[in-house]
mmCIF file of C-alpha atoms in Angstrom:
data_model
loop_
_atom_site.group_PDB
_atom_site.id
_atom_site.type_symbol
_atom_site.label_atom_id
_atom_site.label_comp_id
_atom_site.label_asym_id
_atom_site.label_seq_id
_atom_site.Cartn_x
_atom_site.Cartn_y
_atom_site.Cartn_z
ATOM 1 C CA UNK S 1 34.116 47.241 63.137
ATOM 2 C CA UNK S 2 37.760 45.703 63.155
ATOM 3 C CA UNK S 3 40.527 46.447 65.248
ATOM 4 C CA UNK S 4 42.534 46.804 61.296
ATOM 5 C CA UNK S 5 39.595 48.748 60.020
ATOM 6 C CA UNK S 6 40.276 51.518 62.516
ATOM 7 C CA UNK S 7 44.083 51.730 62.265
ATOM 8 C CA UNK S 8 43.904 51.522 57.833
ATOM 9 C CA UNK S 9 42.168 53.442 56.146
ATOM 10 C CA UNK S 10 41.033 53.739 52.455
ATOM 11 C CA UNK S 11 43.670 56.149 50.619
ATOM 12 C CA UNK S 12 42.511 58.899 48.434
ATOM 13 C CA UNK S 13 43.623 58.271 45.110
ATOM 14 C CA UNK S 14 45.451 61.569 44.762
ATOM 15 C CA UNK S 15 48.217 60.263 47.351
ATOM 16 C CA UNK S 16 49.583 57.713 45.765
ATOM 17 C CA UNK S 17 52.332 59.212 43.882
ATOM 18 C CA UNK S 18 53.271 61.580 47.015
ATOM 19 C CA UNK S 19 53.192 57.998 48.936
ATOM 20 C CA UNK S 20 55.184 56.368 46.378
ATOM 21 C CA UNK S 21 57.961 59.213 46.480
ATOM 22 C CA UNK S 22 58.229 59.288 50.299
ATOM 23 C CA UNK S 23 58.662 55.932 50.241
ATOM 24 C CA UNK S 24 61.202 55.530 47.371
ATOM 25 C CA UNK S 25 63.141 58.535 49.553
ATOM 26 C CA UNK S 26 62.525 56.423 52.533
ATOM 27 C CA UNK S 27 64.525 53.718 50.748
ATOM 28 C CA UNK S 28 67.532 55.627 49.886
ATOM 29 C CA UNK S 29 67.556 56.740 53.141
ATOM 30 C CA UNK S 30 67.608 53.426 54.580
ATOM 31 C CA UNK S 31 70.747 52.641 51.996
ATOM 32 C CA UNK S 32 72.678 56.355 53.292
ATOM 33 C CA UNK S 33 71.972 56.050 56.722
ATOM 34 C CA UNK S 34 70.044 53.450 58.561
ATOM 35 C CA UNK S 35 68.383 55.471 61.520
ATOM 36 C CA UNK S 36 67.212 58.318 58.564
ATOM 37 C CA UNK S 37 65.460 55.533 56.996
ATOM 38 C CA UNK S 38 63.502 55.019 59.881
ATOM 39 C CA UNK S 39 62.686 58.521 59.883
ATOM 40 C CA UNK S 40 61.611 58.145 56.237
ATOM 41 C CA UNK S 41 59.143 55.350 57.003
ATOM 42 C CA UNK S 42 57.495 57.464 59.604
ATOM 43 C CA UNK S 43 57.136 60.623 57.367
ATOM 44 C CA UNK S 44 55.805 57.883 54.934
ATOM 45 C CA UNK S 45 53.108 56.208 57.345
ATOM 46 C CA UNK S 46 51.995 60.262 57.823
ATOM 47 C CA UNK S 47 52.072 60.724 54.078
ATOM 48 C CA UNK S 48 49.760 57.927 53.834
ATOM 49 C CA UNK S 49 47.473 59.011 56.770
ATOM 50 C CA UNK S 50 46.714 62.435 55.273
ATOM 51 C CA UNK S 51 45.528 61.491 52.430
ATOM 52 C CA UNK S 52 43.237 58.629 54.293
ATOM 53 C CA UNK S 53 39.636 58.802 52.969
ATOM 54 C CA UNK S 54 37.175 57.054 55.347
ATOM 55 C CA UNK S 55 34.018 56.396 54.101
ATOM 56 C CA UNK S 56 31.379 58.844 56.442
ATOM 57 C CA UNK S 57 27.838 58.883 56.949
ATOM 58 C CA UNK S 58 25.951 62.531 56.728
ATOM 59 C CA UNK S 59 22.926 62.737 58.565
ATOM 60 C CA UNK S 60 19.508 62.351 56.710
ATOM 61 C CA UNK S 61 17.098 65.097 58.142
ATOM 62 C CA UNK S 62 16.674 67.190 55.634
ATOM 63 C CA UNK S 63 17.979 71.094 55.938
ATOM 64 C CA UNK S 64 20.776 70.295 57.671
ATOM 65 C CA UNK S 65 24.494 72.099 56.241
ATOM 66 C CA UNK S 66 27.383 70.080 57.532
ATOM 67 C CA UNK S 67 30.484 70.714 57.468
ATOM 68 C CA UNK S 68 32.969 70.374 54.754
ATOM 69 C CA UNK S 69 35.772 69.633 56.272
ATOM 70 C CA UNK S 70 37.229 67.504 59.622
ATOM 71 C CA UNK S 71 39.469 70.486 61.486
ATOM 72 C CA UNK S 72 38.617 73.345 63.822
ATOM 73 C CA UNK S 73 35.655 75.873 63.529
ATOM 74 C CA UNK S 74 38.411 78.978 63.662
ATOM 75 C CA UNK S 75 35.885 82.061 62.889
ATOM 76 C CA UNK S 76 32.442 83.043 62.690
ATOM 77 C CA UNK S 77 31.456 86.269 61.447
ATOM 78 C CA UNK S 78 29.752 88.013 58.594
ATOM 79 C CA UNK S 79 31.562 88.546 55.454
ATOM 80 C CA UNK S 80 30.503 89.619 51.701
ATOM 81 C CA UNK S 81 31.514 86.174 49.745
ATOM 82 C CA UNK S 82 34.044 86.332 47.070
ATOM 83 C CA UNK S 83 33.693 88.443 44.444
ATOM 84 C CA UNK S 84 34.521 86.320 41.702
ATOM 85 C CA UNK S 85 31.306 83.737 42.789
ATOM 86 C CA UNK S 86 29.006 86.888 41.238
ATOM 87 C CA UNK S 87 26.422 86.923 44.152
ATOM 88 C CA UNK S 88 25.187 89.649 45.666
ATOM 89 C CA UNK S 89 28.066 92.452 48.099
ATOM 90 C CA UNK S 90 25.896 91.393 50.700
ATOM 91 C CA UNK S 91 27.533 89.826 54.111
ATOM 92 C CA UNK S 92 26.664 86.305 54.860
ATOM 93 C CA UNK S 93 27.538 84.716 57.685
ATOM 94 C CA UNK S 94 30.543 82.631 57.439
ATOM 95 C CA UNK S 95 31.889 79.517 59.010
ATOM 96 C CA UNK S 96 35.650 78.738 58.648
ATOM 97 C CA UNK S 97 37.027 75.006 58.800
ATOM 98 C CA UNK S 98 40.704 75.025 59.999
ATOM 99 C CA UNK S 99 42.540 71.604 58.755
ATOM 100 C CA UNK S 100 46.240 70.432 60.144
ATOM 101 C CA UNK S 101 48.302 68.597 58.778
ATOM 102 C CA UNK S 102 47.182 65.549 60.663
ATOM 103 C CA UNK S 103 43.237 66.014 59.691
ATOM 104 C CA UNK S 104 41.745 64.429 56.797
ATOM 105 C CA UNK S 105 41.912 66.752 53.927
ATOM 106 C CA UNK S 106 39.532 65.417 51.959
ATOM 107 C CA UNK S 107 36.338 67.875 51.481
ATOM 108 C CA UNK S 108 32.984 67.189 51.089
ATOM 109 C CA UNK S 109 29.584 69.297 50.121
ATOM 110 C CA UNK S 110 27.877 70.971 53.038
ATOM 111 C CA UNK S 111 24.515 70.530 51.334
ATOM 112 C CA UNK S 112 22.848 69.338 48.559
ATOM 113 C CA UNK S 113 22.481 71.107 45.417
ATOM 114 C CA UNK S 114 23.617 72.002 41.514
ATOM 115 C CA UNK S 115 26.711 73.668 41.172
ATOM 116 C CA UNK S 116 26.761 77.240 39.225
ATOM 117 C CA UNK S 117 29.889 78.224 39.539
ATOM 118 C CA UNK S 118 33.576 76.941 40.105
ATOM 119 C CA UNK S 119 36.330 80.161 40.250
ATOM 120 C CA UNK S 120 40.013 79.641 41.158
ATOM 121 C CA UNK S 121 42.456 82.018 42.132
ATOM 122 C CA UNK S 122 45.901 82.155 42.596
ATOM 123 C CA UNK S 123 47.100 84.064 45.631
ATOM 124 C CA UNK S 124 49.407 84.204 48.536
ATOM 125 C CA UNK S 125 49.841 81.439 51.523
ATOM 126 C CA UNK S 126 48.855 82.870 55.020
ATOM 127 C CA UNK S 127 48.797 80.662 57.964
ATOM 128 C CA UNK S 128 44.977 79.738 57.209
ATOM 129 C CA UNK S 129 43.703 80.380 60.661
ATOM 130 C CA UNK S 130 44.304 83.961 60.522
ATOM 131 C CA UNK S 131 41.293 86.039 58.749
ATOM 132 C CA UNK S 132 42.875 87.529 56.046
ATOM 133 C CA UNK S 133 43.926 84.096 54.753
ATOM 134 C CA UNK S 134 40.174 84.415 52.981
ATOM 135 C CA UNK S 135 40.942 87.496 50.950
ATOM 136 C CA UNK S 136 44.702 87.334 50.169
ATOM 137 C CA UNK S 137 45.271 82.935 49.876
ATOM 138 C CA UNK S 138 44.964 81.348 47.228
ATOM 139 C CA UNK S 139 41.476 79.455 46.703
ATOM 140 C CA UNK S 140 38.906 77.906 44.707
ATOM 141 C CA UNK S 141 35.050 78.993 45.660
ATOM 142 C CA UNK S 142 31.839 76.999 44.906
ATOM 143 C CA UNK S 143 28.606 78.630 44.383
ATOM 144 C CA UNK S 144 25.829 76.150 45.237
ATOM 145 C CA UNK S 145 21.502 76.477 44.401
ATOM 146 C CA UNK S 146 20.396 74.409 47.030
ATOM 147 C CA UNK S 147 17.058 72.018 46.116
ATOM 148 C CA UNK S 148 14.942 75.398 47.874
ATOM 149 C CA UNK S 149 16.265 77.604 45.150
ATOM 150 C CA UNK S 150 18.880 79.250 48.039
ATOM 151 C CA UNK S 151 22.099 79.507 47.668
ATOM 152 C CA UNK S 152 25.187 78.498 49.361
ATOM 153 C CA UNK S 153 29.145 79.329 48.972
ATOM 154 C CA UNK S 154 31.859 76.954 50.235
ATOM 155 C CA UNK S 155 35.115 77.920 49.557
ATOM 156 C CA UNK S 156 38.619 75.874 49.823
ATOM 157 C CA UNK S 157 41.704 78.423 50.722
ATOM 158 C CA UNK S 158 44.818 77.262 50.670
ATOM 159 C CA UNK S 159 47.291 77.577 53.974
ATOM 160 C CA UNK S 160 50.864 78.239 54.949
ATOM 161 C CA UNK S 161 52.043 74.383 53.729
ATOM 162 C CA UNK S 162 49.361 74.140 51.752
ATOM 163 C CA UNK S 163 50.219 74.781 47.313
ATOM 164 C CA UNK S 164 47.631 72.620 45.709
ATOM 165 C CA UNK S 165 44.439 72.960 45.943
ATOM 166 C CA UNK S 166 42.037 70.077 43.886
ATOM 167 C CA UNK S 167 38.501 70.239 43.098
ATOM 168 C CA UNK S 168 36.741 67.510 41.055
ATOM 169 C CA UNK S 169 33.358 69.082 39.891
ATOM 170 C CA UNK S 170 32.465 71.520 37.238
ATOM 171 C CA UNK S 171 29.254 73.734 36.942
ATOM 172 C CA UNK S 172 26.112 72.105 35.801
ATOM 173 C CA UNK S 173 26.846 69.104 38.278
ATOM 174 C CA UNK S 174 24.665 68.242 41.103
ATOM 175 C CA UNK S 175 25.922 67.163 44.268
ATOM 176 C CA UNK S 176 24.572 65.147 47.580
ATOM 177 C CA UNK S 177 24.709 66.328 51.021
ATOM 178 C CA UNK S 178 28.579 64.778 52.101
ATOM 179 C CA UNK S 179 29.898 64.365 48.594
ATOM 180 C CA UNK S 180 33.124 64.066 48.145
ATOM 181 C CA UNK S 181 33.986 67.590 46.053
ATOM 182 C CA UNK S 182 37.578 68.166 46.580
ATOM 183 C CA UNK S 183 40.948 68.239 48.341
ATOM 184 C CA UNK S 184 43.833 70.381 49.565
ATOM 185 C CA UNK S 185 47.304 69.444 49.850
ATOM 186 C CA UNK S 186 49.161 69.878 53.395
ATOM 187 C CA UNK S 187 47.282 72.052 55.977
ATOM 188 C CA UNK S 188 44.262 74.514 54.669
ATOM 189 C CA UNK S 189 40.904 75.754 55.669
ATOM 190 C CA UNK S 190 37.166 75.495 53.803
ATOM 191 C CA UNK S 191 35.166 78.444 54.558
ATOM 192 C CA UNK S 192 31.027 78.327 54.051
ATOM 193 C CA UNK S 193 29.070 81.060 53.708
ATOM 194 C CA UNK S 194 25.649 80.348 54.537
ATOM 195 C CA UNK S 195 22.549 81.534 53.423
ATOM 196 C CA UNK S 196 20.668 85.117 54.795
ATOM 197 C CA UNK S 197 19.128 84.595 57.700
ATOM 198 C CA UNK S 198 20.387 80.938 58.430
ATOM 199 C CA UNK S 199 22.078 80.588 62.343
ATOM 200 C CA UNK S 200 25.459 78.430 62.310
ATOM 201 C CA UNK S 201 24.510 75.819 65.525
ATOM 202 C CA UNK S 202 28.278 75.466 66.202
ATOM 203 C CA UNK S 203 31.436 77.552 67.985
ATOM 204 C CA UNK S 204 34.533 78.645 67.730
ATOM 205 C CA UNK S 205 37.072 75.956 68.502
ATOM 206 C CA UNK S 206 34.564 73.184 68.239
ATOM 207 C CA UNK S 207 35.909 70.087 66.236
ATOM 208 C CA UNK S 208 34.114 69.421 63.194
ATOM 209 C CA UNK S 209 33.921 65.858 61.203
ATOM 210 C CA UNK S 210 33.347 66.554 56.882
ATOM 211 C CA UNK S 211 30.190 65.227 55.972
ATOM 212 C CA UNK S 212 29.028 64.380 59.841
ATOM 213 C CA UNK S 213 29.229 67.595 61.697
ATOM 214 C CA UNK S 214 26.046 69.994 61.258
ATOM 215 C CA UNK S 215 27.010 73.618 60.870
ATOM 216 C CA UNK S 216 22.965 75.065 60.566
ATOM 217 C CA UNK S 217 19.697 74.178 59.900
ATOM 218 C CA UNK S 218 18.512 76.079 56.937
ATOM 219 C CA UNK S 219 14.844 75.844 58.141
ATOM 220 C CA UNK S 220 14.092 76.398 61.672
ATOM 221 C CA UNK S 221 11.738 73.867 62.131
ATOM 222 C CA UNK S 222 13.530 71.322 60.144
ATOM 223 C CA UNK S 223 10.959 70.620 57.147
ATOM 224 C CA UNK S 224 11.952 71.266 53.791
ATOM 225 C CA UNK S 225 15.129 72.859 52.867
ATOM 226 C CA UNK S 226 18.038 72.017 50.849
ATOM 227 C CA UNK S 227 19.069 68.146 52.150
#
């Protein structure tokens, strides 16, 4: 790999008009004050790194879940999924994905499979670390059949900077393992619920990668499960 290829990266096309208005800021900055121009072009340069979309490379074993987002693993613990998803009042286990402000906020699908369901709701904006974030934030939940016939939630909430939460797939559509499904705007956290009886393989305070980092296995031996 290049020395460039490390330093720029590809830009999610949803940036560009927040990247074009930081910079046309930056520029009356620069003609009101010189040294707050400067400060523009550096809230620019972040601009542009947060919506960065690197290409990444899930792994290929099938039954793997990885994770959805890059961030912080911030709880584990079971939890009855959304209501609004219609699956069973059952807890699942549940993985939550805390995102900055620096990570990448691009998301991607923890595992491959057809979407049923796609349910927003409006709601409040909670520092996204804390637990209740997942019942009072605002959010937008996917309900997943994996290729086994189980099923599989992962749901993007919406954080204390965060107001805009993007998803770019509709029920009926059928997704790969690291697919890019959607994006939240300015510090978040993606929550996956996994399916009964499957063991998350990760920790608390662990950094995850979207797409690269494996959550669970959804078959204990490895064979067969949704890829």
């Amino acid at each position: 790999m290049r020395m460039r290829d490390t330093v720029i990266k590809p830009m999610h096309r949803e940036g560009i008009r927040f990247v074009a208005a930081f910079a046309v800021a930056t520029l009356m900055l620069f003609l009101l004050w010189r040294p707050l121009g400067w400060v523009g072009v550096g809230l620019t340069i972040w601009c542009y790194y947060f919506f960065r979309d690197p290409e990444r490379v899930p792994p290929v074993r099938p039954g793997l879940v990885v994770s959805p987002a890059d961030g912080i693993v911030s709880l584990i613990e079971p939890v009855v999924p959304p209501p609004e998803l219609g699956m069973a009042a059952t807890p699942l286990t549940r993985v939550s994905v805390f995102m900055s402000v620096f990570n990448c906020h691009v998301n991607r699908t923890p595992a491959a499979g057809e979407v049923l369901t796609v349910a927003y709701r409006p709601g409040r904006f909670f520092n996204a670390s804390l637990d209740k974030a997942s019942a009072d934030n605002e959010r937008n939940s996917l309900r997943l059949r994996l290729t086994d016939g189980r099923e599989l939630a992962v749901v993007q909430i919406a954080g204390l900077v965060a107001r805009r939460i993007v998803c770019f797939v509709k029920p009926g559509d059928r997704l790969q393992r690291g697919e890019r499904f959607g994006l939240i705007r300015f510090g978040s956290r993606l929550d996956v619920y996994l399916p009964p009886g499957v063991v998350p393989l990760v920790q608390i305070g662990q950094t995850m990668i979207a797409g690269e980092t494996v959550i669970a296995r959804l078959d204990a031996f490895g064979e067969g499960g949704g890829a």
